[in-house]
Coordinates of C-alpha atoms in Angstrom, one line a residue:
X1 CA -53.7 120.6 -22.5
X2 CA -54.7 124.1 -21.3
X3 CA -54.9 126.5 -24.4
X4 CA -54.4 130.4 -23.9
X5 CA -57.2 132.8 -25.3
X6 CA -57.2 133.7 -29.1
X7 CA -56.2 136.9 -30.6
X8 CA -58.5 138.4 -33.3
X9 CA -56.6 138.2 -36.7
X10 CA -58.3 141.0 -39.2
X11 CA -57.4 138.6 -41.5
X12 CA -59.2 135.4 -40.9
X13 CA -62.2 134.2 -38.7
X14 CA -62.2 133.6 -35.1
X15 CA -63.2 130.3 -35.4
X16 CA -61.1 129.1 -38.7
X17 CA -57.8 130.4 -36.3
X18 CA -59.4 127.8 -33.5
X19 CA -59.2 125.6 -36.6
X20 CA -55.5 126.1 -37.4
X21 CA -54.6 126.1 -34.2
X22 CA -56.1 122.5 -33.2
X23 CA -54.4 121.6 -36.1
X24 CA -51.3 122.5 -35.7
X25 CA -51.1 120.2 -32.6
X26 CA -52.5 117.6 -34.6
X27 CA -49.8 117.8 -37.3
X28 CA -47.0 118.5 -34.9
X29 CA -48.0 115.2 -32.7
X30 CA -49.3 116.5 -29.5
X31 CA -52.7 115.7 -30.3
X32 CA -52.0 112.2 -31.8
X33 CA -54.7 109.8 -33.6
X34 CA -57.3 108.4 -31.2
X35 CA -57.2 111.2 -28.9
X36 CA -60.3 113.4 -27.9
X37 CA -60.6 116.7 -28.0
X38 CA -61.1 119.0 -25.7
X39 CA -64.9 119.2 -25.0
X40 CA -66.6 122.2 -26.5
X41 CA -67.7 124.1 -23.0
X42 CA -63.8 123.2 -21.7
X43 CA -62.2 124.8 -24.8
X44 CA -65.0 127.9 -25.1
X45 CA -63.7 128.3 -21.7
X46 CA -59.8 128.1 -22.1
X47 CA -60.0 130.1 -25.7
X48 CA -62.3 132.7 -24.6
X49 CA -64.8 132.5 -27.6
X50 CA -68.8 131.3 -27.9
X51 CA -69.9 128.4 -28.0
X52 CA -70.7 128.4 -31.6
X53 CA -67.2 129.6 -32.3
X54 CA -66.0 126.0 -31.3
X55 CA -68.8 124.1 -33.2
X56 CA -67.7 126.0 -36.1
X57 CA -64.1 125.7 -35.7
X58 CA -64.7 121.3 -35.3
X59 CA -67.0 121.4 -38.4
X60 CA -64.1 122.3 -40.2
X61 CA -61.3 120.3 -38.9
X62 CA -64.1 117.4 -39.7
X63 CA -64.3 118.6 -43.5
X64 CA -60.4 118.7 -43.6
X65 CA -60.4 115.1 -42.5
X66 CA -58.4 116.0 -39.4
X67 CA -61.4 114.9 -37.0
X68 CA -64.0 112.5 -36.7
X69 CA -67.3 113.1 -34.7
X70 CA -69.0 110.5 -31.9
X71 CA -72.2 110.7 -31.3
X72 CA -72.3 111.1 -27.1
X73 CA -68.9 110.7 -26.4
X74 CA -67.3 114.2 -28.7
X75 CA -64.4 114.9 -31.5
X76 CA -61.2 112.6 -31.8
X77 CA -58.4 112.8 -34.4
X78 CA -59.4 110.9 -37.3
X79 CA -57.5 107.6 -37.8
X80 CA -56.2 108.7 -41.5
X81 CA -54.1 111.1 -40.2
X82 CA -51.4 108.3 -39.0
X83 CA -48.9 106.8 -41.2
X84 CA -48.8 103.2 -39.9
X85 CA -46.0 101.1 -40.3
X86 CA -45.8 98.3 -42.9
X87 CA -48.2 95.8 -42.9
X88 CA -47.1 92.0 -42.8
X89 CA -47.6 90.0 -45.8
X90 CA -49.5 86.5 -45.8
X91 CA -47.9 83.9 -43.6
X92 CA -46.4 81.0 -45.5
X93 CA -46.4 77.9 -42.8
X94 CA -45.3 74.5 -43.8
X95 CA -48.2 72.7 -45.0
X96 CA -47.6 69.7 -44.1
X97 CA -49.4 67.7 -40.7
X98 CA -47.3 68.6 -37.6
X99 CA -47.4 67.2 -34.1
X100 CA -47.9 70.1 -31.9
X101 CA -44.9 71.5 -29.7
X102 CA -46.2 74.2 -27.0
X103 CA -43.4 73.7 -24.3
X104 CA -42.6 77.6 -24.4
X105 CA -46.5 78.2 -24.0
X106 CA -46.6 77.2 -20.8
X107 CA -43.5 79.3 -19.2
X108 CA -45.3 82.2 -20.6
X109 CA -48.7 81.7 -19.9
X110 CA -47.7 81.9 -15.9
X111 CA -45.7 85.3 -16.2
X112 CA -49.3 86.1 -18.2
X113 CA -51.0 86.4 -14.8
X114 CA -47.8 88.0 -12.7
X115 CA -49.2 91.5 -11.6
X116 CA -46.2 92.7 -11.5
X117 CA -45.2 93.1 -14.9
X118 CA -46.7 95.4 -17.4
X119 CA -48.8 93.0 -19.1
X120 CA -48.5 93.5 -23.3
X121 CA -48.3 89.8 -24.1
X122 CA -51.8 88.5 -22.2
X123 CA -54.9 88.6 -24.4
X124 CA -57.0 89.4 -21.7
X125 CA -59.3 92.7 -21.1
X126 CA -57.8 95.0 -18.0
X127 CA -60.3 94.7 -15.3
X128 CA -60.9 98.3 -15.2
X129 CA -62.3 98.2 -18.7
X130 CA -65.0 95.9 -17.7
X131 CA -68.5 96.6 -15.9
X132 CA -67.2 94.6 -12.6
X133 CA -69.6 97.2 -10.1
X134 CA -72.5 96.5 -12.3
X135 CA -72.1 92.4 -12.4
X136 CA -71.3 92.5 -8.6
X137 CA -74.4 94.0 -7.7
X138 CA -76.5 91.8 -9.8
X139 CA -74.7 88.5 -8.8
X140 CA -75.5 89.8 -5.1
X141 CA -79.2 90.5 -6.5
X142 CA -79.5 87.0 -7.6
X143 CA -78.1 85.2 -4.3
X144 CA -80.3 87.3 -2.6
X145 CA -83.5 86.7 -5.0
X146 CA -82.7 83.2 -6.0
X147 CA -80.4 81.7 -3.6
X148 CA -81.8 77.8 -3.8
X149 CA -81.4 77.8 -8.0
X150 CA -77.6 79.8 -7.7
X151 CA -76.8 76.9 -5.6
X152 CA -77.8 74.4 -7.7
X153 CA -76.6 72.3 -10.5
X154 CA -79.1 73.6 -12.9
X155 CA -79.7 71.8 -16.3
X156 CA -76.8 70.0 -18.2
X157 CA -77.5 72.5 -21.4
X158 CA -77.1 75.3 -18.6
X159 CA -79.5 78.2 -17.6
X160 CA -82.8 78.4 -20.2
X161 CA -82.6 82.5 -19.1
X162 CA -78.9 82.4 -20.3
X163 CA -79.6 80.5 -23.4
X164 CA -82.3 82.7 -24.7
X165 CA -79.8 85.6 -23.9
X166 CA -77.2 84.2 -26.1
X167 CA -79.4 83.3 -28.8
X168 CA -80.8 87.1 -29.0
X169 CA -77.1 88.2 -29.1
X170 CA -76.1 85.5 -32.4
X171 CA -79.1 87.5 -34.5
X172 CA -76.6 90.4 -34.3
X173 CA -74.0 88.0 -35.7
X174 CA -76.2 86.5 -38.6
X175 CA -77.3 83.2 -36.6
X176 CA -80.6 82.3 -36.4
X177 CA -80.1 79.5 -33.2
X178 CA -82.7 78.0 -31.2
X179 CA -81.9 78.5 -27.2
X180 CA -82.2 74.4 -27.1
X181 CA -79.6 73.8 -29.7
X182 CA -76.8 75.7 -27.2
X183 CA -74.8 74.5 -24.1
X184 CA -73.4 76.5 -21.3
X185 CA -69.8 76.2 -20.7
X186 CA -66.7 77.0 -18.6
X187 CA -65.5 79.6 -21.4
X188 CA -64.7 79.1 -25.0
X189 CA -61.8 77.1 -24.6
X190 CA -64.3 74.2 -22.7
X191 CA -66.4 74.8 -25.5
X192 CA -63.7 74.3 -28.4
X193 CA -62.6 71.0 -26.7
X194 CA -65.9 69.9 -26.4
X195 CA -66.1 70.0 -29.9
X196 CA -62.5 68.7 -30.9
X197 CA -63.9 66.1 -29.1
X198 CA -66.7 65.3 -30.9
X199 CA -65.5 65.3 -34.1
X200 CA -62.0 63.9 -33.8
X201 CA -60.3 61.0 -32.8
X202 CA -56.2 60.5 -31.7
X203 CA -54.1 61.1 -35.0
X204 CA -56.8 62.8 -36.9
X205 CA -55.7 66.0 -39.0
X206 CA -57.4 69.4 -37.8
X207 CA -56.6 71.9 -40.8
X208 CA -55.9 75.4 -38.8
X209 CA -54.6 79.1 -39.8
X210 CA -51.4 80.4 -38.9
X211 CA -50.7 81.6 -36.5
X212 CA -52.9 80.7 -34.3
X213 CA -54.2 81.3 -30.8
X214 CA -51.8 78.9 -28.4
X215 CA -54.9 77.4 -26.5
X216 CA -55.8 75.8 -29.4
X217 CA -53.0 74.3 -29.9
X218 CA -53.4 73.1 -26.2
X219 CA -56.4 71.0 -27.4
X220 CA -54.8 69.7 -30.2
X221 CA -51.9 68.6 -28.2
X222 CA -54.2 67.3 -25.5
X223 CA -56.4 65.3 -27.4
X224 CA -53.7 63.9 -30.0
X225 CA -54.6 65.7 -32.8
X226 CA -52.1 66.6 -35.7
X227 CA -52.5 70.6 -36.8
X228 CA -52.4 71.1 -41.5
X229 CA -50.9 74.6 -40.9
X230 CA -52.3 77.0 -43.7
X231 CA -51.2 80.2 -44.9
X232 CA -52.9 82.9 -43.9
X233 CA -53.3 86.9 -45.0
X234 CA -53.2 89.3 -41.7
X235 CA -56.5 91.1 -43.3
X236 CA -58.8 88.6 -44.2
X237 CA -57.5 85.2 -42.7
X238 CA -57.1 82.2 -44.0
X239 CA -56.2 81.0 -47.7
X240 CA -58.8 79.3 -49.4
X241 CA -57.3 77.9 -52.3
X242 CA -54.7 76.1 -49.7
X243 CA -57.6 74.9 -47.9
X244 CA -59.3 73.4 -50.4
X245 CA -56.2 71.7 -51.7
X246 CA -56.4 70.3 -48.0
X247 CA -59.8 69.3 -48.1
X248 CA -59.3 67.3 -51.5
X249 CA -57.0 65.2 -50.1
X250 CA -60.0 63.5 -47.7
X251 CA -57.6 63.8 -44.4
X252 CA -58.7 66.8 -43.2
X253 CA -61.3 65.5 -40.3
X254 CA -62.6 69.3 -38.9
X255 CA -61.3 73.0 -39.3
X256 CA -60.6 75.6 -36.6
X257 CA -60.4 78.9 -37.0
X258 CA -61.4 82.6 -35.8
X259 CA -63.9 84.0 -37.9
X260 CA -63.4 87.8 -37.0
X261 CA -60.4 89.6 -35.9
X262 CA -58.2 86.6 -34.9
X263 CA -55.7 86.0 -32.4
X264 CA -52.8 86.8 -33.2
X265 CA -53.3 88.4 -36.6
X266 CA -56.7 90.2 -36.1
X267 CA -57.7 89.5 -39.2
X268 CA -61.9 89.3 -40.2
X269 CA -63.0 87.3 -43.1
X270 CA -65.6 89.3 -45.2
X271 CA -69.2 88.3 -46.2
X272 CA -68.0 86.9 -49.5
X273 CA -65.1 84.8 -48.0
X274 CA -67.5 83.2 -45.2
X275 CA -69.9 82.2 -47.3
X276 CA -67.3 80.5 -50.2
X277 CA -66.1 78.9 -47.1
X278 CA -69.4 77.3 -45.9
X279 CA -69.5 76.2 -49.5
X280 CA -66.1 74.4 -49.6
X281 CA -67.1 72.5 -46.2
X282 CA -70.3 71.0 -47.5
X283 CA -68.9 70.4 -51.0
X284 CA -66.3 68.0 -48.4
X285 CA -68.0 66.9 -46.0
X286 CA -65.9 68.9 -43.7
X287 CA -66.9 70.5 -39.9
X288 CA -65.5 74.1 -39.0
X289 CA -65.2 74.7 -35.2
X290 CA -65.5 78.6 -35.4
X291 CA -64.4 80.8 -32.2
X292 CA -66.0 84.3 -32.7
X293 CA -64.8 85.6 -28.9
X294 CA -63.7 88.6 -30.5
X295 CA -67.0 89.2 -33.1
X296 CA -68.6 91.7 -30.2
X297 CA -65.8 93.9 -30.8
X298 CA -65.6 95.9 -33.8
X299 CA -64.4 99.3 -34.5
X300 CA -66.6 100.8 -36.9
X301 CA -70.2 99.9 -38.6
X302 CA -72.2 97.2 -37.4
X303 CA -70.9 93.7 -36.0
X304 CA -69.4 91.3 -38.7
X305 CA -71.5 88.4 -39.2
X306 CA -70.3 84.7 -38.0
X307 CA -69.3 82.0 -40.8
X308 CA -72.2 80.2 -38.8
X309 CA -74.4 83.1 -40.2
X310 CA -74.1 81.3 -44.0
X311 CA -73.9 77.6 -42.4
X312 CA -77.2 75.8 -44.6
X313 CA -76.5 72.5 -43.4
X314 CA -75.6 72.8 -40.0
X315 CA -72.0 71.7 -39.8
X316 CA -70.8 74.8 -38.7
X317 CA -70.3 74.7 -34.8
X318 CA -70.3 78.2 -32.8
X319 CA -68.3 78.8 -29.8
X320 CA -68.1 82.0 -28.1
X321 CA -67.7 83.7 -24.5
X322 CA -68.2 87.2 -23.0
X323 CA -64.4 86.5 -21.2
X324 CA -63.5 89.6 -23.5
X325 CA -66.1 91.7 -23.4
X326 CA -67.6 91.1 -19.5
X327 CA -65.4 88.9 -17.3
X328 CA -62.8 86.4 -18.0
X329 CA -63.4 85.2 -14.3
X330 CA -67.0 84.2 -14.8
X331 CA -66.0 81.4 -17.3
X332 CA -69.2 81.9 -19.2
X333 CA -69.4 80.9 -22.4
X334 CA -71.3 78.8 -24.9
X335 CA -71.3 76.4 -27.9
X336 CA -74.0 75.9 -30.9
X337 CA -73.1 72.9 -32.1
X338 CA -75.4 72.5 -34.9
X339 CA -75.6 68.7 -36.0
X340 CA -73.2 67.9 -33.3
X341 CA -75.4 69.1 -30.7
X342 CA -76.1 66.2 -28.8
X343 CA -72.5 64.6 -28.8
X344 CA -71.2 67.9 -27.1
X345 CA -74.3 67.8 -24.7
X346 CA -72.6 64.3 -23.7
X347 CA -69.1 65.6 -23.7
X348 CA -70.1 68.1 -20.6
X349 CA -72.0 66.1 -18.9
X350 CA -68.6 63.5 -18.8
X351 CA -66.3 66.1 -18.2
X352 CA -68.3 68.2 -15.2
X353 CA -72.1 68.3 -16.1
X354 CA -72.4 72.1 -15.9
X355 CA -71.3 75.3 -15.3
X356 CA -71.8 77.3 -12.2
X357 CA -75.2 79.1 -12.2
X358 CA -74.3 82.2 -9.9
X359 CA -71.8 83.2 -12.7
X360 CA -74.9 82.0 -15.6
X361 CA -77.3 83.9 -13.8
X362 CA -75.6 87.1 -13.6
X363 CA -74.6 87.8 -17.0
X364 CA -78.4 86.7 -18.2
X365 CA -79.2 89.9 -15.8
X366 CA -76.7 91.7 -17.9
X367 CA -77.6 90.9 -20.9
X368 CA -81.9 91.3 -20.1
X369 CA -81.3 94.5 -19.2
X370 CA -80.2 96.4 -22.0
X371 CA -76.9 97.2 -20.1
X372 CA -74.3 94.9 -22.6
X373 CA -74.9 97.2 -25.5
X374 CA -74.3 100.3 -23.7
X375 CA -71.0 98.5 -22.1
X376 CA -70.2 97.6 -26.2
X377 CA -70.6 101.2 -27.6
X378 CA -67.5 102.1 -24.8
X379 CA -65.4 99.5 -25.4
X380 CA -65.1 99.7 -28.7
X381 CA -64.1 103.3 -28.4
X382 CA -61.9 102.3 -25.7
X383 CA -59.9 99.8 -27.7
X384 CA -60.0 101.6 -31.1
X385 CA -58.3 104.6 -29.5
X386 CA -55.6 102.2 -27.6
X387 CA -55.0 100.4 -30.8
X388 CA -54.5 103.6 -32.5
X389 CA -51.9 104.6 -29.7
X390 CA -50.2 101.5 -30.2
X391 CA -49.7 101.8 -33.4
X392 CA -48.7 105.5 -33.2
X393 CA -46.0 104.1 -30.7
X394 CA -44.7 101.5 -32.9
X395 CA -44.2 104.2 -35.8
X396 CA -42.5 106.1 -33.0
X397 CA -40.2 103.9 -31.2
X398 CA -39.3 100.9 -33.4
X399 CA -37.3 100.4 -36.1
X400 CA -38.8 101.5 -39.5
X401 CA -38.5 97.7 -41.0
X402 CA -41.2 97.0 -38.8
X403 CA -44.7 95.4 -40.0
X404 CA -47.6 96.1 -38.4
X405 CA -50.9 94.5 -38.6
X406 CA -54.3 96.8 -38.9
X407 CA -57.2 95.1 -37.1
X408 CA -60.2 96.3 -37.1
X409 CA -61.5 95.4 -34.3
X410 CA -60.6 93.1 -31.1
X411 CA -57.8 93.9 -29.3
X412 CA -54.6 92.1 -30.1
X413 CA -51.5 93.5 -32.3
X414 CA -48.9 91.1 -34.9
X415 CA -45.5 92.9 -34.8
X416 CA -43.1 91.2 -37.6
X417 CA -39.5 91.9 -37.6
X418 CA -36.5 91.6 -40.5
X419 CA -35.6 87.9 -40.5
X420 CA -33.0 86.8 -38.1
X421 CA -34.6 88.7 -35.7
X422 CA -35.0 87.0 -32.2
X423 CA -38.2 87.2 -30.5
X424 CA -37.6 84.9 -27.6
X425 CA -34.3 87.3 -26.5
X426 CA -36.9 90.3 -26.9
X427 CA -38.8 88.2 -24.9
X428 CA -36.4 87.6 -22.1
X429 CA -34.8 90.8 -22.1
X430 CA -38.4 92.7 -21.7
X431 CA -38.7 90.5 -19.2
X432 CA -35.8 91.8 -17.2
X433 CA -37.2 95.5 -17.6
X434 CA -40.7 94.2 -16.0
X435 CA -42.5 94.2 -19.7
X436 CA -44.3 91.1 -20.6
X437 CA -44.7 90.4 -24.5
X438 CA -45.9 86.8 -26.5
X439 CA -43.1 85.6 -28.7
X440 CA -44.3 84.3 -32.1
X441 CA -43.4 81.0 -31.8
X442 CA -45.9 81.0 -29.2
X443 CA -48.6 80.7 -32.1
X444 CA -47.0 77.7 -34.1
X445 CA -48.1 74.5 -34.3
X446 CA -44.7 73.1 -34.4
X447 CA -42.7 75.7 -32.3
X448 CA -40.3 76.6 -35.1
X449 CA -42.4 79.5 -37.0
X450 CA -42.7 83.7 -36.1
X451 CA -39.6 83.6 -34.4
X452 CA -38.9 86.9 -35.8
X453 CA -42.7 88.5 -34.6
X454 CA -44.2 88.9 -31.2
X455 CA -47.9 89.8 -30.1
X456 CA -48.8 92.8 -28.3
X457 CA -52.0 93.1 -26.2
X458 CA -53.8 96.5 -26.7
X459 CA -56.5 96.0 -24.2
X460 CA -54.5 97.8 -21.7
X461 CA -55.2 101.1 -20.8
X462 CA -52.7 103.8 -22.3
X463 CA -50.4 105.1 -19.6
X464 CA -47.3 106.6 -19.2
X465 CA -45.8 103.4 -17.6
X466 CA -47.3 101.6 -21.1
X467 CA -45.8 104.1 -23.7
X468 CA -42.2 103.8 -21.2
X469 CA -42.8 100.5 -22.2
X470 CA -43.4 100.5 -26.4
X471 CA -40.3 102.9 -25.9
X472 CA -38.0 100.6 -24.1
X473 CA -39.3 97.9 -26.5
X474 CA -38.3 99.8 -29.2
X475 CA -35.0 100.6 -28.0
X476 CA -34.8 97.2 -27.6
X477 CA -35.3 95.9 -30.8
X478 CA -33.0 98.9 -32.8
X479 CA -30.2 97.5 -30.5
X480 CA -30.7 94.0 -31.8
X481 CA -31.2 94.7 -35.4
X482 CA -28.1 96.9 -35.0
X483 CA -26.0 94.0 -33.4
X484 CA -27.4 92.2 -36.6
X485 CA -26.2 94.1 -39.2
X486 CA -22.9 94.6 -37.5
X487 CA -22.6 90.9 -37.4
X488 CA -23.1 90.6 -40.9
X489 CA -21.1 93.2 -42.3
X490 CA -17.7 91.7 -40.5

């Protein structure tokens, strides 16, 4: 965005015209929220002025609220500035125990991993946003340095150098975990089953928000579990007067939920509400299975804290992964199980008695030296300014009766459309234009809910070809509401 020179106004300062004229491309949307602005020595250069011109010229756009500062990374367009859409009211499930239905999960899930698509319905982080040189070389440092222990099964509770590693990284969240009291496992999912496991038997009740995650639902389904279906608010997650009308009824055998910035919603419990919670589970007698994969990635301020963080008798059992913030193909993720510690010790050493130790090994390296943190401070940047852009495209391109959700962190995006509206033909019909979304009903525990919403993964990095897509999407869904209301007014 190459700017010409200014032209000295008598009237005004040199740098409150640099001021004005930043913006002006801020109102007018070419500089749009979540971008960066030109760097101080690039824009001295293209306007012609000193250096202290430009410092002055940014103060002021930050006092007007236009612009927000980062330290070591420069000046983007403040966040405020966008009108987002609507934001979706509180789900309403039925709440009622459901077997699970996840037959449309599965048809999905493999287009998920076809490259050839643009990819807005996987959860996953794009590999370029991920430290992949970085973990190469120090997997190759640790064949070469310990090649005998890579090889090796290694302890059932996986890698002590790992473990320590993880139990540093829960002080951030709150937890206060000895390294002894965590196992290794093959992601969070492995982890999550583990504990279903443990707690549950065929035809129990699991109480869960919705909508939730689909490979949760999985497990349920897997291990014969029925899902209570609560509702929950697209802010601050699930209702606790509905769960404690669950709990009362003494059916409820464990709870599963993500703590912050859920998938699909994104939505983060606050101090208060974890804590009420914690309370409500050991005035019942009731374990939570808590999946904080997302907790590392938070916009703005420091990390939120895990409901484990406010867990005084140890019922609270912690499962998390760094398959969204490192590598999803590591598989490397972990489970504090708290009281239950020692039956999910016994579930992996059933199911295959550890996890590789290359993969363990490596991101211990990662983790020791200082290098995760640094990783964290760009990521979040990274995905706060694509969420931003997302949501700038969805005020662009769709219809205005759209609803939005407004995560604060994590990378995943709740789109709800006017009933009647059919995600699985949006679905399909992306499909034929090479765009991959996640219907709504993919979140349900019975396959009948959301069939009016669809999930958008953010985590992708912002492209032509991805705003192409939001626009085709959007055109897209006008065209179906339009056949709608031509339908109806025959």
């Amino acid at each position: 965005m190459p700017l010409s020179p200014v032209t000295l106004s008598p009237n005004q300062v040199l740098y409150e015209q640099v001021a004005d004229r930043l913006q002006r491309l801020i109102t007018d949307g070419t500089l749009k929220p979540g971008d960066r602005l030109p760097s101080v020595r690039k824009l001295r250069s293209q306007l012609s002025v000193s250096t202290s011109t430009v410092m002055e010229a940014y103060r002021l756009l930050e006092d007007r609220g236009m612009v927000v500062v980062r330290p070591q990374s420069g000046y983007y367009v403040k966040q405020t500035s966008l009108q987002l859409p609507q934001e979706p009211a509180p789900t309403a499930p039925p709440r009622q125990a459901t077997d699970i239905d996840i037959s449309l999960a599965f048809e999905v899930m493999n287009l998920m991993r076809d490259s050839g698509l643009i990819q807005l319905g996987a959860a996953l982080p794009d590999l370029a946003m991920l430290p992949l040189a970085q973990l190469n070389r120090l997997m190759g440092k640790v064949l070469r340095e310990e090649p005998t222990v890579a090889h090796s099964y290694g302890t059932l509770q996986g890698s002590r150098r790992l473990r320590s590693e993880f139990a540093k990284r829960m002080l951030d969240a709150g937890c206060s975990v000895h390294p002894d009291q965590i196992v290794i496992t093959n992601g969070a999912n492995e982890a999550i089953y583990f504990c279903l496991q443990a707690l549950t038997q065929p035809g129990d009740t699991v109480a869960i928000e919705s909508p939730t995650y689909f490979a949760m639902l999985e497990a349920l389904k897997c291990l014969g579990l029925k899902a209570l279906t609560l509702p929950t608010h697209p802010r601050d997650g699930i209702s606790l007067p509905h769960l404690e009308d669950a709990l009362q009824t003494g059916e409820v055998k464990a709870v599963l939920l993500v703590s912050n910035f859920s998938n699909p919603l994104g939505s983060c419990m606050d101090d208060r509400k974890k804590k009420r919670l914690v309370e409500l589970l050991n005035q019942y007698d009731t374990p939570l299975i808590e999946d904080d994969v997302y907790g590392d990635i938070c916009f703005e301020g420091a990390r939120p804290k895990a409901i484990k963080a406010f867990d005084t008798e140890n019922r609270v059992l912690y499962c998390s992964s760094v398959s969204k913030t490192l590598s999803p193909g590591l598989r490397v993720g972990w489970c504090a199980g708290g009281r239950y510690h020692s039956e999910i010790a016994r579930m992996k050493s059933i199911l295959n008695h550890n996890t590789a130790m290359a993969p363990q090994l490596t991101v211990a390296a990662f983790l020791a030296n200082g290098g995760y943190d640094r990783h964290l401070r760009h990521l979040r940047r990274t995905y706060h300014e694509q969420m931003l852009r997302m949501q700038q495209a969805v005020r662009d391109y769709f219809p205005a009766e759209t609803c939005v959700t407004r995560p604060t962190g994590g990378h995943v995006l709740w789109l709800e459309m006017p009933e009647g509206f059919d995600a699985i033909r949006l679905y399909k019909e992306a499909l034929e234009m090479g765009i991959a979304i996640a219907p709504g009903v993919m979140f349900s525990a019975s396959g009948q809910c959301y069939s009016n919403c669809f999930r958008l993964n953010t985590a992708v990095p912002w492209s032509e070809n991805v705003e192409q897509a939001m626009q085709t999407l959007g055109l897209l869904t006008k065209k179906q509401l339009a056949e709608q209301l031509l339908r109806e007014n025959l």
